[in-house]
Coordinates of C-alpha atoms and ligand atoms in Angstrom, one line a residue:
X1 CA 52.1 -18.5 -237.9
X2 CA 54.6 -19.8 -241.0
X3 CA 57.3 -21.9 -240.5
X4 CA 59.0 -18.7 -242.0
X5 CA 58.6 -16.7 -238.7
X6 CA 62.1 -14.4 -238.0
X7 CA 65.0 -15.9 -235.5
X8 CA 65.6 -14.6 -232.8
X9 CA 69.4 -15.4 -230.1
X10 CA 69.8 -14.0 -227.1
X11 CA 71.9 -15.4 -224.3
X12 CA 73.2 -14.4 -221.1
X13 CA 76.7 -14.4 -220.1
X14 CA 77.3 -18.0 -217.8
X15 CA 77.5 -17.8 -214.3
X16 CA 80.9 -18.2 -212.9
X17 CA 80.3 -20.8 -210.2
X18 CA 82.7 -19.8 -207.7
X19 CA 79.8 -18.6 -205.5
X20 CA 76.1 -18.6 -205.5
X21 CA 74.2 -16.5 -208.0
X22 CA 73.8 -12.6 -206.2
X23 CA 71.2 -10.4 -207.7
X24 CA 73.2 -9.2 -210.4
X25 CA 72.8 -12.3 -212.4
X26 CA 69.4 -12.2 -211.5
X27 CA 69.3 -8.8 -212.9
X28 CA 71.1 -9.7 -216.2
X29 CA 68.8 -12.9 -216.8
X30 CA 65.9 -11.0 -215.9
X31 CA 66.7 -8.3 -218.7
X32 CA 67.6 -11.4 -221.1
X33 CA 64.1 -12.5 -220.7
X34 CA 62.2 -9.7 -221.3
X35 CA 64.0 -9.4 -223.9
X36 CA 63.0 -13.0 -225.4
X37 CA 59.6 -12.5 -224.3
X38 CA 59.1 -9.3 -226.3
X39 CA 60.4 -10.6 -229.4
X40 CA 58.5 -14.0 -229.2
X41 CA 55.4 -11.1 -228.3
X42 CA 56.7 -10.1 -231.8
X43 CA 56.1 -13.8 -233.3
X44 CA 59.7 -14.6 -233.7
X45 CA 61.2 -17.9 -233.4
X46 CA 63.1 -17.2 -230.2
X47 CA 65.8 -18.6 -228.4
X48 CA 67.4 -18.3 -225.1
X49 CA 70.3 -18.9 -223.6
X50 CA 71.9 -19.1 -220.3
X51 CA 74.4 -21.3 -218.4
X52 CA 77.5 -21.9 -215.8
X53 CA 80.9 -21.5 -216.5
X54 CA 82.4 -24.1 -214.4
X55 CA 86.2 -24.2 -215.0
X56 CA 88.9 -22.3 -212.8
X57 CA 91.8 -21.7 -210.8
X58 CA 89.0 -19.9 -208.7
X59 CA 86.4 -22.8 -208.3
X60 CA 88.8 -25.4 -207.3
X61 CA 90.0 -23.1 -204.9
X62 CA 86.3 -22.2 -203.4
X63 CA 85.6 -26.1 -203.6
X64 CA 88.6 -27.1 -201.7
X65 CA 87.6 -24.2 -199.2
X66 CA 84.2 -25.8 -198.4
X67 CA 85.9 -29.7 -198.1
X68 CA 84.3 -30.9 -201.8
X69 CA 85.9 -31.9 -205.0
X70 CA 85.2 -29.0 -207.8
X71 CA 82.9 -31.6 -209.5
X72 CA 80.6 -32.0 -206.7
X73 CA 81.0 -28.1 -205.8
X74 CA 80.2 -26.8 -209.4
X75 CA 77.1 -29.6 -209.5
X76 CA 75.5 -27.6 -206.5
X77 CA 76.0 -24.2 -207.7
X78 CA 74.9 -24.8 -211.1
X79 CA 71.7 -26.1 -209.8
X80 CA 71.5 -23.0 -208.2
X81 CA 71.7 -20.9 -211.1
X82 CA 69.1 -23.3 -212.8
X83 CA 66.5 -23.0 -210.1
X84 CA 66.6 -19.3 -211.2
X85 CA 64.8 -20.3 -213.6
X86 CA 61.7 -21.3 -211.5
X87 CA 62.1 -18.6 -208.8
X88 CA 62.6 -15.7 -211.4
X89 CA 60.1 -17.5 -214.0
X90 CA 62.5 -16.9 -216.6
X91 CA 61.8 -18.6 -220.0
X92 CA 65.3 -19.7 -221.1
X93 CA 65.1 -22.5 -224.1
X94 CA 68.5 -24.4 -222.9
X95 CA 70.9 -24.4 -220.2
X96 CA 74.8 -24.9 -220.9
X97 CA 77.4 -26.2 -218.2
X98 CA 81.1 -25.7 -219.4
X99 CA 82.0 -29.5 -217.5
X100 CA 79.9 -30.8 -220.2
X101 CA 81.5 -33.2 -221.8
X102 CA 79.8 -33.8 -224.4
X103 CA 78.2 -30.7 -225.8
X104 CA 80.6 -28.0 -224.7
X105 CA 84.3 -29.9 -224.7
X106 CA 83.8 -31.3 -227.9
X107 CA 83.0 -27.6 -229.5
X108 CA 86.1 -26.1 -227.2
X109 CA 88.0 -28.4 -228.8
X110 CA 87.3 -28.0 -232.3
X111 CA 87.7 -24.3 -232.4
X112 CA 91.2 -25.1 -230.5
X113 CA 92.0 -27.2 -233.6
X114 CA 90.6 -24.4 -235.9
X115 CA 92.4 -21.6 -234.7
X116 CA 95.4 -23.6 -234.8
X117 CA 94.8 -24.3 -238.3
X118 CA 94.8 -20.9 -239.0
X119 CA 98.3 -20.1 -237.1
X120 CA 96.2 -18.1 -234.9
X121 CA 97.5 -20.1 -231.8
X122 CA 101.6 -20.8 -231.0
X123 CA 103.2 -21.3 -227.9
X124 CA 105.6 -19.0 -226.5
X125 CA 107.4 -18.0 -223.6
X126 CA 105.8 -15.0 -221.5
X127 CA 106.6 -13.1 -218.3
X128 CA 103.7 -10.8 -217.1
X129 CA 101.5 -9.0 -214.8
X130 CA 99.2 -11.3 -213.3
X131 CA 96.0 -10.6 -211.5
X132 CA 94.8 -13.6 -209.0
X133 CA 91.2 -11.8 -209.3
X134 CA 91.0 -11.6 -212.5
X135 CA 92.4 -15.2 -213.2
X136 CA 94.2 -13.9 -216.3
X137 CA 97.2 -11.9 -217.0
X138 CA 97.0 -7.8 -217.1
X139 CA 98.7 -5.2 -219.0
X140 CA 99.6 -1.6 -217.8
X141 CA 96.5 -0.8 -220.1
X142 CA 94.3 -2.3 -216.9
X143 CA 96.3 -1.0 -214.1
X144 CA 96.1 1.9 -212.1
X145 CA 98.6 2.8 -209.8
X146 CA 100.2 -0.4 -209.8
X147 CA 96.9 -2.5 -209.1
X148 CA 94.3 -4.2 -211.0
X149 CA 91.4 -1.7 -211.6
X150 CA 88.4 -4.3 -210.8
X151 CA 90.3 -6.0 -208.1
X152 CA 92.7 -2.9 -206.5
X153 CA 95.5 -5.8 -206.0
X154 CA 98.9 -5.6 -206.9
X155 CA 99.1 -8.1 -209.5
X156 CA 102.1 -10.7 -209.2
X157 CA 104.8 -11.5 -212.1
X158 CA 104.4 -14.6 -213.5
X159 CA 107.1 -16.3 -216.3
X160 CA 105.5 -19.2 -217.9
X161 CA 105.2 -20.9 -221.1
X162 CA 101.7 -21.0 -223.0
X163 CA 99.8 -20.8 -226.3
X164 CA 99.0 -17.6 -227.2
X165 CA 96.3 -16.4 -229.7
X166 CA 96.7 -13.7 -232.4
X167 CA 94.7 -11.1 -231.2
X168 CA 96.7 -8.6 -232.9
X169 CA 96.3 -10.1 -236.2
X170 CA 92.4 -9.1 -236.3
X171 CA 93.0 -5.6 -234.0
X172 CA 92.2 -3.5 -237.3
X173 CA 89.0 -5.6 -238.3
X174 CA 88.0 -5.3 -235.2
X175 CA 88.3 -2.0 -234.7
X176 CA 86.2 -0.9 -238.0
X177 CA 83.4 -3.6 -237.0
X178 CA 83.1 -1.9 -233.8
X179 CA 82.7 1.6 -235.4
X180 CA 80.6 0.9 -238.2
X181 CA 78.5 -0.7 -235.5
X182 CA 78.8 -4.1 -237.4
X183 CA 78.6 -5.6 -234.0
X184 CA 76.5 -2.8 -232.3
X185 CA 78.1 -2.1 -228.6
X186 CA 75.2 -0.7 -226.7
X187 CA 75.4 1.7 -224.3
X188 CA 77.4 4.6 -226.8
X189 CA 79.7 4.8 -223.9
X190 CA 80.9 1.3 -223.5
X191 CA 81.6 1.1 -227.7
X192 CA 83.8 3.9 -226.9
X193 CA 85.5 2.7 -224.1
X194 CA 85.9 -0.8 -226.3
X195 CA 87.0 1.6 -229.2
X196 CA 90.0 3.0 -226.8
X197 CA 91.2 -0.2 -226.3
X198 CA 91.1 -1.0 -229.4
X199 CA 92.9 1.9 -231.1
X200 CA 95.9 1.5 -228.9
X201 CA 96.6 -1.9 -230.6
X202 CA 95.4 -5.0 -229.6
X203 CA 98.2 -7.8 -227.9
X204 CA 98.1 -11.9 -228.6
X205 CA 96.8 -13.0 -225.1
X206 CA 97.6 -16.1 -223.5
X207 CA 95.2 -19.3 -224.2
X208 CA 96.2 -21.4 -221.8
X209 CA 97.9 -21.8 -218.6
X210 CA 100.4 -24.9 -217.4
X211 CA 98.4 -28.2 -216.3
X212 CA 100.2 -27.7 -212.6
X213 CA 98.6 -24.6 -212.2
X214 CA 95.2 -25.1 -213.8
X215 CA 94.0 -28.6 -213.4
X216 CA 90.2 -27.9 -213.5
X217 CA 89.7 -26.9 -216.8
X218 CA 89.3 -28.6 -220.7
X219 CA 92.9 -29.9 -221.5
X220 CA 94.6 -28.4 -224.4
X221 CA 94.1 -31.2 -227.5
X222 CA 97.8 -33.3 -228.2
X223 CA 99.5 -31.5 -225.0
X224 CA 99.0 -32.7 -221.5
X225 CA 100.8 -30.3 -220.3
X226 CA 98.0 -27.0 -220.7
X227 CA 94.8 -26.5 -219.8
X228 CA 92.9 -24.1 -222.2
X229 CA 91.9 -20.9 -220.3
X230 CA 88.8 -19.4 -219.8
X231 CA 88.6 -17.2 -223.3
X232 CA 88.3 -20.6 -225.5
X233 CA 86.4 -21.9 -222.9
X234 CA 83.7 -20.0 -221.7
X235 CA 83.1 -18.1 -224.8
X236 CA 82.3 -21.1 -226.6
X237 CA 78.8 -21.8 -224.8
X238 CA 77.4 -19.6 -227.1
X239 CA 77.8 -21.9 -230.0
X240 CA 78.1 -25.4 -228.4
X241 CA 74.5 -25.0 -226.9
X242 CA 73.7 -24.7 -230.5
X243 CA 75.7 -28.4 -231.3
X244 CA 78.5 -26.2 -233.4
X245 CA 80.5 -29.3 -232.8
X246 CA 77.9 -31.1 -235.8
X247 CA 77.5 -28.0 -237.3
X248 CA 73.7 -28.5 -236.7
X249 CA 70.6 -27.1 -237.8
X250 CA 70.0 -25.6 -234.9
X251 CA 73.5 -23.8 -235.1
X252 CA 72.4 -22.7 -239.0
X253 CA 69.2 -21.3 -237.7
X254 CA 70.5 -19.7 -235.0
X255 CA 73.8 -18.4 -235.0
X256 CA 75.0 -15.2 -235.3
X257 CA 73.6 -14.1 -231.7
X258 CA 71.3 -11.0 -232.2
X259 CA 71.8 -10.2 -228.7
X260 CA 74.6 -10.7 -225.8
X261 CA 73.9 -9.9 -222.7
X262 CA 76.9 -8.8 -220.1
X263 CA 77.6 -7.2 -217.7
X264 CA 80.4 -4.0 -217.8
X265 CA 83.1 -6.5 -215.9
X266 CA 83.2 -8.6 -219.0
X267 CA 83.2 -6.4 -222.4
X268 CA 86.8 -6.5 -223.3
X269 CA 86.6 -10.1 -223.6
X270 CA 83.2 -9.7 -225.4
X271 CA 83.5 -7.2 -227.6
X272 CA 87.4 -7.3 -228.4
X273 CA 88.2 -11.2 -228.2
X274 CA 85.3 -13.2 -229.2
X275 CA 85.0 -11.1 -232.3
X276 CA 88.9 -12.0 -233.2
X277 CA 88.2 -15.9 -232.3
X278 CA 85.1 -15.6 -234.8
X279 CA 86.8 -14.0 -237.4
X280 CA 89.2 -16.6 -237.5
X281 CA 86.9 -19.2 -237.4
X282 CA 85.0 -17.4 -240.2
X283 CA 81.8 -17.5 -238.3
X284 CA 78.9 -14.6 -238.5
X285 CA 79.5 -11.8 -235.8
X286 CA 76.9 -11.2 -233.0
X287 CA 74.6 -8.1 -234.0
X288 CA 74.6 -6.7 -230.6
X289 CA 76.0 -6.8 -227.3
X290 CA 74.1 -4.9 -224.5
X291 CA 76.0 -4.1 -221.4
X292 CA 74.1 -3.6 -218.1
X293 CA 76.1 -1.8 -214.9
X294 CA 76.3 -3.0 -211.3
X295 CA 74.4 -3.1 -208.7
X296 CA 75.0 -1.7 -205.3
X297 CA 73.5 -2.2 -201.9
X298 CA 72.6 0.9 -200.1
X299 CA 75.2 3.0 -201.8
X300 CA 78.1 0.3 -201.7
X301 CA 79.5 -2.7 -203.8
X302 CA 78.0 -6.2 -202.9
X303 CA 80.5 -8.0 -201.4
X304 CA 81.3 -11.4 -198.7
X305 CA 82.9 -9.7 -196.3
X306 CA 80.4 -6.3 -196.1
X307 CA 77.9 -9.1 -195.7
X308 CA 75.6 -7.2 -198.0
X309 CA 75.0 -9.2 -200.4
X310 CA 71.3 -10.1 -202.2
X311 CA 70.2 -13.2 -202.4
X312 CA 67.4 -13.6 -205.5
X313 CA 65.9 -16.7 -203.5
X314 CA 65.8 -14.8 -200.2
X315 CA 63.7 -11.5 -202.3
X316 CA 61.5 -13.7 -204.2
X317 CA 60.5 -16.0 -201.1
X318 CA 59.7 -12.4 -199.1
X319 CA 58.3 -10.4 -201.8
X320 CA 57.4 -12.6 -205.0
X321 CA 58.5 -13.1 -208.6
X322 CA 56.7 -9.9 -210.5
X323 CA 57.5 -7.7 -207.6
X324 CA 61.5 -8.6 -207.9
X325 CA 61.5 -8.6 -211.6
X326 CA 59.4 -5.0 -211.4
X327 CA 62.3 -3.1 -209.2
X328 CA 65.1 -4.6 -210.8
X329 CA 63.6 -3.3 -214.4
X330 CA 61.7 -0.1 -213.1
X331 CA 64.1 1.2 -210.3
X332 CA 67.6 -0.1 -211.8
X333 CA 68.8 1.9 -215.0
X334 CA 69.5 -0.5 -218.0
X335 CA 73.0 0.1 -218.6
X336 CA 73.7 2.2 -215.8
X337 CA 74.7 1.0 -212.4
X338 CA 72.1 1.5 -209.9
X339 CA 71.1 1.0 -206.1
X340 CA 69.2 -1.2 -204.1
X341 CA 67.8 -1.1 -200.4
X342 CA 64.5 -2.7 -199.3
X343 CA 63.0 0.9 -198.9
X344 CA 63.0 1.4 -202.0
X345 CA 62.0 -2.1 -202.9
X346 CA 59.0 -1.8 -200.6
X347 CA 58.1 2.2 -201.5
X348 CA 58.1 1.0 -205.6
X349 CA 56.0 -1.9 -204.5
X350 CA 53.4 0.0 -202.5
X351 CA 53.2 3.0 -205.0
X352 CA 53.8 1.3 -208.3
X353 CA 52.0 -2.3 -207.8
X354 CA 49.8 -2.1 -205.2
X355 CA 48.4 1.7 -205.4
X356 CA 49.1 1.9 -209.1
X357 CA 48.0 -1.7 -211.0
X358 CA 46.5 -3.8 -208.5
X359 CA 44.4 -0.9 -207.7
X360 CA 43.5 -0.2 -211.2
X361 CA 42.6 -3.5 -212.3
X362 CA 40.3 -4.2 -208.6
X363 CA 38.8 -0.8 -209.3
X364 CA 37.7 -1.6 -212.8
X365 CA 36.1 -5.0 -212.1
X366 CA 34.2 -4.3 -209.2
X367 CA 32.6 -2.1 -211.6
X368 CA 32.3 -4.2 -214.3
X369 CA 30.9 -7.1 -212.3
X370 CA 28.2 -5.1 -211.6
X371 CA 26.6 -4.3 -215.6
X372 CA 26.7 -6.5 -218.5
X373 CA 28.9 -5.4 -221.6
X374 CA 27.2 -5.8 -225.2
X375 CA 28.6 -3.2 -227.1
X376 CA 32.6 -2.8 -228.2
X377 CA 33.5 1.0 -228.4
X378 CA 36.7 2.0 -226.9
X379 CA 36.8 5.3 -229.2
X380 CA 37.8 7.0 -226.0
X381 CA 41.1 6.0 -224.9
X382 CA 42.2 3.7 -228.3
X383 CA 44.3 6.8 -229.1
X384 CA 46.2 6.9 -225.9
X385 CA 46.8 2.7 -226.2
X386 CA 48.2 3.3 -229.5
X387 CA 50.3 6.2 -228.7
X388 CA 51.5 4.2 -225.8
X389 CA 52.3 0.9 -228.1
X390 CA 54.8 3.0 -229.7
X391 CA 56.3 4.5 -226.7
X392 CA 56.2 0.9 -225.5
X393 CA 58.3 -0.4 -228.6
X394 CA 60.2 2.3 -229.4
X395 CA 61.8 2.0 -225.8
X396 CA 61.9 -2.1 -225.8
X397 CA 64.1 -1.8 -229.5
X398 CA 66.7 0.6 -227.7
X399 CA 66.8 -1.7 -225.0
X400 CA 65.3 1.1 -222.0
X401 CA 63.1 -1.6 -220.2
X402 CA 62.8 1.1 -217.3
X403 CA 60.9 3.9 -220.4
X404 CA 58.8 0.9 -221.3
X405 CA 57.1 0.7 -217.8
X406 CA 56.8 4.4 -217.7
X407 CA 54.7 4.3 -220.7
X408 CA 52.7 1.8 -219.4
X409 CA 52.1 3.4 -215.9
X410 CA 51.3 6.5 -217.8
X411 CA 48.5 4.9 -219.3
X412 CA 48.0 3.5 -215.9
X413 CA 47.7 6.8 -214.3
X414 CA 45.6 8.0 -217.4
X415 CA 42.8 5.6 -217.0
X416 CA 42.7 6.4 -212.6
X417 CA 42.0 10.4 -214.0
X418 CA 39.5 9.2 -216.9
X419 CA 37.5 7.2 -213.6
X420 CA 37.6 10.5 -211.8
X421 CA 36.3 12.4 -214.2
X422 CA 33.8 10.1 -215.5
X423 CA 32.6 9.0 -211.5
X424 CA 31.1 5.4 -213.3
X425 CA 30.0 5.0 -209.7
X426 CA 28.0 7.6 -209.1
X427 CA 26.4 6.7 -212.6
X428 CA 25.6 3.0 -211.2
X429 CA 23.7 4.7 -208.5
X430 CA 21.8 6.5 -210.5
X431 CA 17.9 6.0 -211.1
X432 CA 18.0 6.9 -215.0
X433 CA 18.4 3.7 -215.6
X434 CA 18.8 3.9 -219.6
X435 CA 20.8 6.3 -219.3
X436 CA 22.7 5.1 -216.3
X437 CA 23.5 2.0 -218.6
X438 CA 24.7 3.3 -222.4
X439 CA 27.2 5.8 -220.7
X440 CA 28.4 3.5 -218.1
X441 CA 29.2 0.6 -220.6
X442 CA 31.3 3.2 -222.8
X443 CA 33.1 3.7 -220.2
X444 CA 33.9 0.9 -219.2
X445 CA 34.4 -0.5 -222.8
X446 CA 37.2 1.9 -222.4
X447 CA 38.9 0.5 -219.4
X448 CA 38.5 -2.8 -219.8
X449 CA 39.4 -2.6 -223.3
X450 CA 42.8 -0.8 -222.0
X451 CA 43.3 -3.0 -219.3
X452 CA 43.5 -6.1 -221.9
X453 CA 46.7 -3.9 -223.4
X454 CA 48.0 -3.2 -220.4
X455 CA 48.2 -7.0 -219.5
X456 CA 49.9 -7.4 -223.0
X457 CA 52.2 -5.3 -222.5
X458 CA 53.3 -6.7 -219.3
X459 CA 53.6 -10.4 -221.0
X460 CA 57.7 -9.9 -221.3
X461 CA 57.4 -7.9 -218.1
X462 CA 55.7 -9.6 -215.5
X463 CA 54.4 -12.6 -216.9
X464 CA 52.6 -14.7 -214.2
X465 CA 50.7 -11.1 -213.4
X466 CA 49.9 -10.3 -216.8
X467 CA 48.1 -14.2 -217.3
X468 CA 46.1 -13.3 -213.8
X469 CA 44.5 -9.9 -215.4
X470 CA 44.0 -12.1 -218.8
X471 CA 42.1 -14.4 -216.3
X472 CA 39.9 -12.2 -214.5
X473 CA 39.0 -10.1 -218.4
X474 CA 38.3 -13.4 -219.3
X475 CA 39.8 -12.8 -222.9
X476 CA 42.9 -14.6 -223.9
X477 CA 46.0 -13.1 -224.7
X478 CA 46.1 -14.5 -228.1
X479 CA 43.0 -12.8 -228.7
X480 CA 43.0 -10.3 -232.0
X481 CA 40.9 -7.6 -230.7
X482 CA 40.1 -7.4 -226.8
X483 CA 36.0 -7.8 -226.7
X484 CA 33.9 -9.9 -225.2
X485 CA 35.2 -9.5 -221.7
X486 CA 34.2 -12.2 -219.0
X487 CA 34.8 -10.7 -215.8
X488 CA 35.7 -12.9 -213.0
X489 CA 37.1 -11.1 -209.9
X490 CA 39.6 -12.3 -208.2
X491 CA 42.2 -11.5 -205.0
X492 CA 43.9 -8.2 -205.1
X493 CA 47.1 -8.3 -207.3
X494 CA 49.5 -7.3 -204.6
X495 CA 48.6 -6.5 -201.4
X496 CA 49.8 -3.3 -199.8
X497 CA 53.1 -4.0 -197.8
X498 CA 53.0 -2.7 -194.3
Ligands
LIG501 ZN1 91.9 -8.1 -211.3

């Protein structure tokens, strides 16, 4: 590979650490990684983002709750959210906490000073809706009925005096970068809802809240009085990570962000305020932000007090890594919301893993144990492999991770039919031996041969299984053409659940 090799940003939205990290997140940084892992499959220079947001009226609350200071409460969840990393064996280049000092205040506060410099931040007098969920001041735009439409509370009216930012200023801009696709909203449906929004006119929105109220957060620079809030806060991470603050090399290279990844809660601010806070800054727009849904438990939301919610730790220490990161990406629809209970957990795991791959992959070496390989001829089944690279792709570009598993498991499901046709067993038995051994090492030319794909494939998928099928071919994953097999058998893949 050059040193000329395409960049490649993607980042996660940080983790608010008011709580423990549920499945969602798990969800959202297991998309994320697939999505790093495919385009580093693709021999681009990747890198990956995720990270805490760690400020709040929120957090100090939930710290104070549990007897700790928010320093030491925001140190334990963080490490949470890092160990993620581990249990979900996600590949993430860097890790960003909002408390720190160093890398993210410094950035917060030079875009403060930068939008200021612009007149895009003034101070004013405001009396609003407020919603205590939301942490933020709402407009009738978000109500329904009188309550907040994520929280269904009755926000309170607050009168207060705070710096705003103009918002409005860059509603037009904004509007034309979102249908021309400039920054590409996907799913279709959430660029429209963001269009909506944005074609009734986009408000200045407050920037910071008084000091009395907000005391954990990033002070506002020359006024002791404020505390920036959240939007010039936790929207930053995606460029201090980079060292924006020096205006590094690593920032060059990387920024704009090909990809965002959010979930629905959080697109307004995504796809209507960081844009305005960029174009101010005169700093290159994200190319895309992909918006994943929720996830429910048995039919209903995840919440405390329905006691329902998943913990990623708790799955992964039952169940294993691959297996979590296969429901989440097979079962859940990419931008849709979708459901989990442990029956279907267990039934995709059985059907899909154990019935499906592991079975394949034991079938196919106990056979090829048995003869030795010299020729390379997979004439057979190369059409199918190709046909099913560019299913593969073609779903992986538009983001459908769930389409690309299809394709592979059809390919799966091809090769158990082309070993019931072909009955290689019955052929081992056989007494022709010459015979017996040409036809039977087409064969299974063929399946190995497919096998190797199939493992590469899964690299971005299901990483750790993908290496053990590289290690019983014997072939590397690196490898330019799959030949040469050296077959060493090992323990089933996943053993059937009971
Ligand atoms: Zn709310």
């Amino acid at each position: 590979m050059s040193g000329q090799s395409k960049k490649f940003y993607v980042t996660t939205s940080i983790v608010y650490t008011n709580a423990p990290p549920h499945i969602g997140f798990a969800f959202e940084s297991i998309q994320a990684d697939v999505i790093a892992r495919y385009h580093r499959l693709l021999d681009e220079e990747v890198f990956f983002l995720t990270g805490t947001d760690e400020h709040g009226a929120k957090v100090a609350k939930a710290a104070e709750e549990e007897g700790k200071n928010p320093k030491e409460f925001v140190d334990e969840i963080s490490k949470k959210v890092k160990d993620l990393k581990k249990t979900l064996n996600l590949s993430n280049d860097d890790f960003i906490r909002t408390t720190d000092k160093k890398r993210h205040w410094l950035a917060v506060k030079k875009v403060w000073l930068k939008l200021k410099e612009n007149s895009d931040i003034y101070k004013k007098k405001y009396r609003g809706f407020y919603c205590s969920g939301c942490e933020a001041f709402v407009t009738k735009k978000d109500l329904k009925n009188g309550k907040c439409v994520i929280h269904q509370k009755t926000p309170e009216i607050i009168e207060e005096e705070n710096y705003f930012f103009r918002l409005s200023k860059y509603s037009k801009k904004i509007k034309r970068i979102i249908e021309k696709d400039i920054i590409k909203i996907i799913p279709e449906t959430r660029k429209n809802e963001n269009l909506s929004f944005v074609k009734k006119g986009l408000e200045d929105i407050s920037f910071s809240r008084p000091r009395k109220d907000l005391k954990w957060g990033i002070p506002v620079p020359a006024d002791k009085t404020q505390t920036i809030y959240v939007w010039n806060d936790a929207l930053i991470n995606y460029i201090s990570a980079l060292s924006y603050t020096e205006n590094s090399k690593k920032f060059q290279k990387f920024w704009p962000a090909d990809v965002h990844c959010i979930g629905k809660d959080i697109q307004k601010f995504h796809c209507l305020i960081w844009p305005g806070m960029l174009l101010s800054l005169g700093l290159p727009l994200p190319k895309i932000i992909f918006v994943h849904g929720f996830i429910t438990v048995a039919g209903r939301k995840m919440s405390k007090s329905l006691g329902n919610v998943i913990d990623p730790f708790e799955l992964v220490k039952k169940y294993g890594t691959d297996p979590v990161r296969y429901f989440l990406l097979r079962e859940i629809p990419p931008t849709e919301d979708g459901d989990f209970t442990y029956e279907k957990f267990e039934q995709r795991y059985n059907s899909d893993l154990a019935s499906g791959l592991g079975n394949l992959v034991a079938r196919v070496l106990t056979l090829a144990e048995k003869i030795a390989i010299k020729s390379y001829n997979p004439k057979i089944i190369k059409p199918k492999v190709d046909k099913t690279w560019k299913d593969y792709k073609k779903a992986l570009d538009g983001f459908k991770f769930n389409d690309a598993l299809v394709s592979i498991w059809k390919l799966i499901s091809f090769c158990d039919k082309y070993i019931e046709k072909e009955r290689p067993w019955e052929l081992l038995k056989s007494q022709k031996l010459k015979v017996k051994g040409q036809k039977l090492e087409i064969i299974l030319n063929n399946l190995l041969f497919t096998l190797a794909n199939i493992a590469q494939m899964l690299r971005p998928f299901l990483p750790e299984t993908s290496e053990k099928i590289f290690r019983q071919l014997g072939v590397r994953p690196t490898a330019k053409k799959f030949w040469e097999f050296k077959i060493r058998k090992s323990k089933p893949l996943f053993p059937r659940l009971k």
